[in-house]
Amino acid sequence: MKFGGSSVANKQQIAKVTEIVRAARDASARVVVVCSAHKGITNALIETARAAQAGELTPRRVLDRQAEIATSLGCAPSLLKPFFAEIRDLLRGINLVKELSPRSLDYISSFGERMSVRCIADFFLRAGVRARAFDIWDLGFITDECFGNARPLAGYEDAMRDAFATQVPEGTIPVVTGFVGKTRAGEITTVGRNGSDLTATLIGAALRAREVQIWTDTDGVMTADPSVVEGARNIPTMHFDEAAELAYFGSRMLHPSTLLPAIANNIPVRVLNTNRPEHRGTVIQDRVDPSGNVVTSIAYKERQTVLTINSVRMFGQSGYLARLYEVLGRHGVVVDMIATSEVSISLTTNTREALERALPTLRKFGRCEVEEGKTILVVVGHGLYDARGMGARILGAMSTAGVNVEMVSFAARSINFSMLIDDRDIGRAVPVLHHELFS
Ligand code: ASP
Ligand code: MG
């Protein structure tokens, strides 16, 4: 059970979490709790570190905030004292050397989770839920040295299983830090911002969990962003592929790599609402619900750049695309959508700087035009590829909305129909499309 920053934001939320965990325990589930930092603490730590680097030493900005939460939870000041001392030392160090390396950034960022699990486990205990806080590295989670994007070393699963078996007393619920890790040499790492979900699926994979629950502040995954579409509604079940497409194309719900460990081990991931635990949420699994909607959801990714290369020399010529991709690859240009004709290629990317570096070489392939401010709008659903007339309905909705579609991509057996539109048209396109597909 993973609880995100908003689920553990304050006493009111942590009290809800306590009841959710208690209910699971009473239903005789063997629970592992994974927690994020309290909402805003990771950002505050990073901002304070940047300020220290820039010459301004203000540890209280973050310490006061953490202390206030701990106090409201009824934790003794001694619980966090060593952490506060270490944070002060570290910030002083950063301030002295005026340097903030990726390594130091991970070190400072790690305190949010390390402190939150202590406060939460302490609160659980006093509420009658037997629990103990753990830093995940004491449970076998040893990572590579990729600071800011670390991953556990191969074989970590066995180490974790052993550690859980030997370190966690029978009948005690472990409350484990999300987000962080440690290298073999003992240096603290993180798996990346918003990475606690990934920590949860990695633990789930290691322990061969029956399921991974991601507790958040919406009723599972929605058919569209509820802040843009009034009628957005819950999706009861999704296939792994659909969720992966959604994560990649802008759903703020799941980080793209979160699902990988679950997919590899076929572990269902359930997204649930801490504020409404009775809601069924969304289950993401290796199964398509035959009674479900043809279309699962709508997502979009803004601020994309489109490159069009025009050339009459281009096609029918073998190896043209291979040479083009070699250049893109060499400069680190990540391509999302692509459409080709006899005389032109259009492709989208969000790695604008990499594209700038590649442009001089790309001009050898033909006349290059670059346009910014585009959105990839995707309709995702397992039923898409054999539902007659879906394309017409989707494009018809865009026409009704008065939105120009500049590119379309839909592959054989695809579960994703992608369109490129202008950033400015998002607010008009999504509600009309949602109405067409879900009403
Ligand atoms: N606390 C970390 C962050 O804010 C990780 C997480 O919340 O998932 O990025
Ligand atoms: Mg989060």
XYZ file of C-alpha atoms and ligand atoms in Angstrom:
449
model
C 0.000 0.000 0.000
C 1.643 3.202 -1.162
C 0.469 6.533 0.186
C 1.492 9.666 -1.706
C 2.355 13.131 -0.467
C -1.229 14.378 -0.287
C -2.338 11.200 1.534
C 0.226 11.878 4.266
C 0.066 15.674 4.109
C -1.056 16.246 7.707
C -2.670 14.671 10.743
C -6.124 14.615 9.218
C -4.867 12.661 6.205
C -2.590 10.371 8.200
C -5.551 9.479 10.421
C -7.397 8.312 7.280
C -4.347 6.302 6.239
C -4.246 4.683 9.672
C -7.826 3.444 9.305
C -7.195 2.158 5.785
C -4.150 0.214 6.959
C -5.958 -1.041 10.044
C -8.836 -2.332 7.898
C -6.426 -4.163 5.584
C -4.662 -5.712 8.557
C -7.982 -6.764 10.069
C -8.894 -8.385 6.754
C -5.714 -10.397 7.427
C -3.761 -8.981 4.503
C 0.001 -8.954 5.036
C 0.662 -5.318 4.409
C 3.745 -3.346 3.483
C 3.213 0.411 3.667
C 5.302 2.680 1.420
C 5.153 6.409 2.067
C 6.095 9.613 0.301
C 7.252 12.679 2.154
C 4.499 14.912 3.527
C 3.173 17.067 0.709
C 5.552 19.919 -0.131
C 8.484 18.730 1.980
C 10.601 17.393 -0.897
C 10.170 20.667 -2.775
C 10.996 22.637 0.364
C 14.166 20.584 0.909
C 15.306 21.152 -2.662
C 14.492 24.871 -2.587
C 16.330 25.292 0.698
C 19.350 23.463 -0.725
C 19.366 25.694 -3.814
C 19.101 28.756 -1.612
C 22.029 27.483 0.487
C 24.066 27.020 -2.657
C 23.226 30.572 -3.681
C 24.442 31.876 -0.319
C 21.260 31.949 1.722
C 21.206 29.582 4.686
C 17.586 29.111 5.801
C 17.131 25.583 7.213
C 14.089 26.639 9.212
C 12.092 27.014 6.025
C 11.817 23.267 5.866
C 12.466 22.208 9.458
C 9.641 24.292 10.911
C 7.217 22.811 8.465
C 8.215 19.230 9.218
C 8.240 19.957 12.969
C 4.720 21.333 12.812
C 3.401 18.128 11.236
C 5.322 15.943 13.701
C 4.016 17.941 16.654
C 0.424 17.772 15.450
C 0.826 14.002 15.170
C 1.935 13.904 18.787
C 5.485 12.731 18.041
C 8.189 13.461 20.610
C 10.756 16.051 19.421
C 13.498 13.459 19.938
C 12.080 11.405 17.045
C 13.369 13.760 14.366
C 16.184 15.473 16.250
C 19.032 13.546 14.584
C 17.535 14.235 11.140
C 17.211 17.951 11.828
C 20.844 18.062 12.921
C 21.956 16.217 9.790
C 19.923 18.519 7.527
C 21.450 21.599 9.174
C 24.961 20.164 8.716
C 24.316 19.276 5.121
C 22.850 22.692 4.259
C 25.832 24.357 5.938
C 28.136 22.210 3.821
C 26.308 23.123 0.616
C 26.417 26.757 1.672
C 30.173 26.603 2.320
C 31.190 24.952 -0.922
C 28.432 26.666 -2.953
C 27.949 23.466 -4.831
C 24.943 21.197 -5.236
C 25.833 18.047 -7.159
C 23.256 15.437 -8.194
C 24.636 13.361 -5.333
C 24.043 16.079 -2.725
C 20.637 16.776 -4.215
C 19.606 13.144 -3.685
C 21.041 13.216 -0.191
C 19.047 16.309 0.809
C 15.868 15.110 -0.992
C 15.927 11.809 0.890
C 15.092 13.397 4.251
C 11.420 13.914 3.388
C 10.642 10.195 3.261
C 13.059 9.293 6.050
C 11.253 11.667 8.401
C 7.718 10.950 7.212
C 7.943 7.183 7.772
C 9.168 7.767 11.326
C 6.314 10.110 12.139
C 3.725 7.867 10.490
C 4.890 4.631 12.128
C 4.991 6.430 15.482
C 1.428 7.659 14.940
C 0.272 4.172 13.876
C 1.714 2.698 17.072
C -0.123 5.132 19.295
C -3.321 4.416 17.323
C -2.965 0.706 18.050
C -1.528 -0.425 14.707
C 1.746 -2.212 15.362
C 4.239 -0.767 12.908
C 7.908 0.028 12.470
C 9.640 2.561 10.216
C 12.315 1.353 7.800
C 14.753 3.035 5.495
C 14.388 0.937 2.391
C 18.125 0.357 2.109
C 17.976 -1.625 5.324
C 15.551 -3.937 3.532
C 17.854 -4.853 0.655
C 17.105 -2.001 -1.728
C 20.588 -1.253 -3.040
C 20.798 0.786 -6.248
C 23.192 1.786 -8.984
C 24.955 5.171 -8.834
C 22.619 6.982 -11.178
C 21.777 9.893 -8.865
C 18.345 11.315 -9.531
C 17.269 8.257 -11.501
C 18.641 5.271 -9.635
C 17.411 1.707 -10.051
C 17.922 -1.301 -7.797
C 20.767 -3.654 -8.681
C 19.981 -6.904 -10.452
C 19.014 -9.534 -7.925
C 17.659 -7.008 -5.422
C 14.485 -9.107 -5.183
C 16.210 -11.917 -3.287
C 17.938 -9.444 -1.011
C 14.606 -7.811 -0.222
C 12.823 -11.078 0.443
C 15.585 -12.137 2.839
C 15.605 -8.755 4.544
C 11.848 -8.660 5.041
C 11.924 -12.185 6.433
C 14.660 -11.407 8.934
C 14.119 -7.722 9.809
C 10.356 -7.348 10.055
C 8.907 -8.931 13.204
C 5.832 -11.110 12.767
C 2.644 -9.068 13.116
C 4.403 -5.728 12.618
C 3.587 -3.598 9.593
C 6.705 -2.173 7.976
C 6.386 1.507 7.009
C 8.999 1.943 4.303
C 10.528 5.010 2.634
C 9.499 5.481 -0.986
C 11.678 7.385 -3.476
C 15.109 6.718 -1.922
C 17.833 4.081 -2.088
C 21.487 3.597 -1.308
C 24.452 2.457 -3.361
C 26.702 -0.376 -2.305
C 29.185 2.240 -1.144
C 26.494 3.668 1.131
C 25.614 6.810 -0.784
C 21.985 7.882 -0.826
C 20.197 7.907 -4.178
C 16.657 8.580 -5.409
C 14.653 6.910 -8.156
C 13.459 10.301 -9.480
C 10.781 12.853 -8.609
C 7.397 11.318 -7.865
C 9.211 8.008 -7.628
C 7.472 6.495 -4.606
C 4.970 4.729 -6.856
C 7.900 3.049 -8.563
C 9.352 2.063 -5.200
C 6.016 0.423 -4.412
C 5.888 -1.630 -7.605
C 9.547 -2.618 -7.174
C 8.828 -3.865 -3.649
C 5.667 -5.574 -4.898
C 7.720 -7.369 -7.550
C 10.391 -8.411 -5.049
C 7.889 -9.759 -2.530
C 5.606 -11.232 -5.210
C 2.738 -9.214 -3.806
C -0.835 -10.132 -4.606
C -1.386 -6.525 -5.668
C 0.105 -3.061 -5.388
C -2.213 -0.339 -4.162
C -1.462 3.273 -5.013
C -3.475 5.462 -2.636
C -3.923 8.983 -3.943
C -6.482 11.788 -3.993
C -8.726 10.903 -6.944
C -11.152 8.035 -7.553
C -8.630 5.977 -9.481
C -7.700 6.807 -13.072
C -10.161 9.047 -14.891
C -11.343 9.108 -18.509
C -9.834 12.588 -18.881
C -8.279 15.277 -16.725
C -11.178 16.300 -14.425
C -9.860 19.855 -14.306
C -10.485 20.153 -18.065
C -13.510 17.900 -18.545
C -16.497 18.217 -16.281
C -17.930 14.806 -17.138
C -14.674 12.930 -16.567
C -15.337 9.679 -14.786
C -13.618 6.742 -13.200
C -12.217 3.868 -15.284
C -12.899 0.635 -13.369
C -10.359 -1.560 -15.164
C -7.517 -0.941 -17.560
C -5.042 -3.116 -19.351
C -1.353 -2.566 -18.568
C -0.780 -1.342 -22.154
C -3.491 1.262 -21.888
C -2.149 2.551 -18.599
C 1.382 2.654 -19.997
C 0.202 4.725 -22.993
C -1.658 7.044 -20.657
C 1.276 7.462 -18.323
C 3.488 8.359 -21.241
C 1.008 10.704 -22.849
C 0.541 13.071 -20.030
C -1.705 11.457 -17.489
C -0.494 13.063 -14.280
C -1.566 9.940 -12.483
C 1.213 7.457 -13.062
C 4.867 7.863 -13.785
C 5.746 6.034 -17.035
C 8.191 3.600 -15.416
C 5.951 2.811 -12.437
C 4.180 -0.017 -14.182
C 7.217 -1.827 -15.556
C 7.916 -4.001 -12.480
C 4.200 -4.789 -12.192
C 3.951 -5.747 -15.863
C 7.076 -7.908 -15.701
C 5.644 -9.824 -12.749
C 1.977 -9.627 -13.685
C 0.948 -7.905 -10.467
C -2.298 -5.896 -10.597
C -1.935 -2.235 -9.633
C -4.950 -0.699 -7.956
C -5.322 3.088 -7.797
C -7.468 4.181 -4.854
C -8.658 7.323 -3.114
C -7.494 7.938 0.460
C -10.354 10.404 0.899
C -12.934 7.892 -0.280
C -11.641 4.393 0.529
C -15.000 2.804 -0.260
C -14.667 3.778 -3.936
C -13.544 0.873 -6.127
C -10.843 2.957 -7.882
C -9.102 1.552 -10.943
C -7.396 -1.778 -11.333
C -4.636 -1.991 -13.925
C -3.871 -5.535 -14.970
C -3.083 -7.949 -17.759
C -6.694 -8.349 -18.776
C -9.143 -6.493 -20.983
C -12.613 -6.089 -19.575
C -14.909 -7.306 -22.386
C -17.816 -5.253 -21.086
C -15.733 -2.078 -20.913
C -15.851 0.936 -23.194
C -14.058 0.724 -26.580
C -12.156 3.789 -25.551
C -10.590 3.914 -22.114
C -9.412 7.470 -21.832
C -8.143 10.673 -23.348
C -4.797 12.210 -22.495
C -2.542 14.856 -23.904
C 0.990 16.107 -23.816
C 1.509 19.822 -24.363
C 4.448 21.950 -25.471
C 5.720 19.603 -28.147
C 7.881 20.625 -31.069
C 7.215 19.405 -34.585
C 9.924 19.045 -37.182
C 9.021 18.687 -40.840
C 11.629 17.701 -43.392
C 10.712 18.252 -47.030
C 12.688 16.574 -49.737
C 12.036 15.070 -53.118
C 15.140 12.956 -52.773
C 13.736 11.123 -49.910
C 11.771 8.030 -50.401
C 12.018 4.949 -52.449
C 15.582 5.329 -51.294
C 16.557 2.558 -48.932
C 18.155 3.540 -45.671
C 16.906 7.146 -45.704
C 14.985 6.814 -42.449
C 17.792 4.777 -40.918
C 20.253 7.597 -41.625
C 17.817 10.186 -40.330
C 17.233 8.264 -37.110
C 20.950 7.786 -36.658
C 21.333 11.587 -36.540
C 18.366 11.989 -34.190
C 19.681 9.235 -31.940
C 23.192 10.645 -31.839
C 21.870 13.993 -30.600
C 19.442 12.460 -28.124
C 16.259 13.587 -29.878
C 13.338 11.539 -28.530
C 10.628 11.099 -31.159
C 6.985 10.527 -30.233
C 4.757 10.832 -33.303
C 5.867 10.376 -36.866
C 4.077 10.664 -40.197
C 5.623 10.230 -43.608
C 4.658 10.868 -47.215
C 6.580 10.669 -50.467
C 7.937 14.183 -50.040
C 7.963 14.904 -46.342
C 8.437 13.545 -42.856
C 6.922 15.129 -39.786
C 7.923 14.128 -36.326
C 7.319 15.454 -32.851
C 9.652 15.712 -29.915
C 9.815 17.366 -26.532
C 13.602 17.427 -26.482
C 13.843 20.824 -28.105
C 17.489 21.502 -27.226
C 18.615 18.177 -28.622
C 16.741 19.016 -31.815
C 18.590 22.348 -32.068
C 21.883 20.479 -31.897
C 20.766 18.034 -34.578
C 19.371 20.655 -36.978
C 22.547 21.562 -38.877
C 23.016 17.891 -39.791
C 19.317 17.357 -40.441
C 19.312 20.131 -43.038
C 21.344 17.813 -45.269
C 18.260 15.614 -45.507
C 15.995 18.327 -46.859
C 14.344 21.613 -45.990
C 13.610 21.662 -42.267
C 10.773 23.511 -40.581
C 10.380 23.627 -36.821
C 7.184 24.669 -35.047
C 6.564 24.854 -31.319
C 3.519 24.947 -29.093
C 1.878 21.718 -30.241
C -0.071 19.142 -28.286
C -0.265 15.410 -28.831
C -3.820 14.408 -28.050
C -4.350 10.683 -27.676
C -7.370 8.463 -27.423
C -6.453 5.172 -25.734
C -8.419 1.959 -25.719
C -8.046 -1.720 -26.471
C -11.174 -1.735 -28.564
C -9.885 0.933 -30.961
C -8.435 -1.244 -33.682
C -11.503 -3.201 -34.546
C -14.257 -0.719 -33.857
C -15.747 0.498 -37.147
C -16.090 4.210 -37.521
C -13.991 5.235 -34.524
C -11.635 7.320 -36.655
C -14.560 9.197 -38.139
C -16.044 9.842 -34.734
C -12.766 11.078 -33.292
C -11.963 13.358 -36.205
C -15.613 14.414 -36.440
C -15.448 15.595 -32.853
C -12.386 17.649 -33.672
C -14.236 19.201 -36.569
C -17.206 19.988 -34.322
C -14.807 21.624 -31.878
C -13.387 23.676 -34.729
C -9.910 22.332 -34.089
C -7.370 21.797 -36.829
C -5.661 18.395 -36.726
C -2.159 18.720 -38.134
C -0.960 15.143 -37.861
C -2.575 11.779 -37.208
C -0.969 8.525 -36.176
C -2.699 5.194 -35.814
C -0.810 1.981 -36.321
C -1.966 -1.537 -37.060
C -3.262 -3.226 -33.867
C -2.776 0.103 -32.149
C -4.493 0.932 -28.906
C -3.732 4.608 -29.319
C -5.056 7.118 -31.839
C -2.811 10.191 -31.725
C -3.419 13.627 -33.144
C -1.297 16.726 -33.196
C -3.092 19.987 -32.509
C -2.192 23.448 -31.329
C -1.629 23.984 -27.575
C -4.274 26.715 -27.685
C -6.953 24.282 -28.846
C -6.746 21.850 -25.931
C -9.497 23.431 -23.875
C -11.889 23.182 -26.813
C -10.865 19.788 -28.178
C -10.902 17.627 -25.051
C -14.432 18.306 -23.767
C -16.006 17.767 -27.203
C -14.011 14.599 -27.773
C -14.875 13.325 -24.308
C -18.554 14.016 -24.897
C -18.460 12.128 -28.207
C -16.685 9.074 -26.811
C -18.075 8.768 -23.298
C -21.587 10.192 -23.236
N 8.674 12.834 -2.321
C 9.122 12.570 -3.650
C 8.749 13.724 -4.566
O 8.087 14.658 -4.138
C 8.651 11.262 -4.176
C 7.148 11.081 -4.254
O 6.391 11.831 -3.666
O 6.721 10.129 -4.937
O 9.125 13.733 -5.703
Mg 3.155 11.512 -6.029
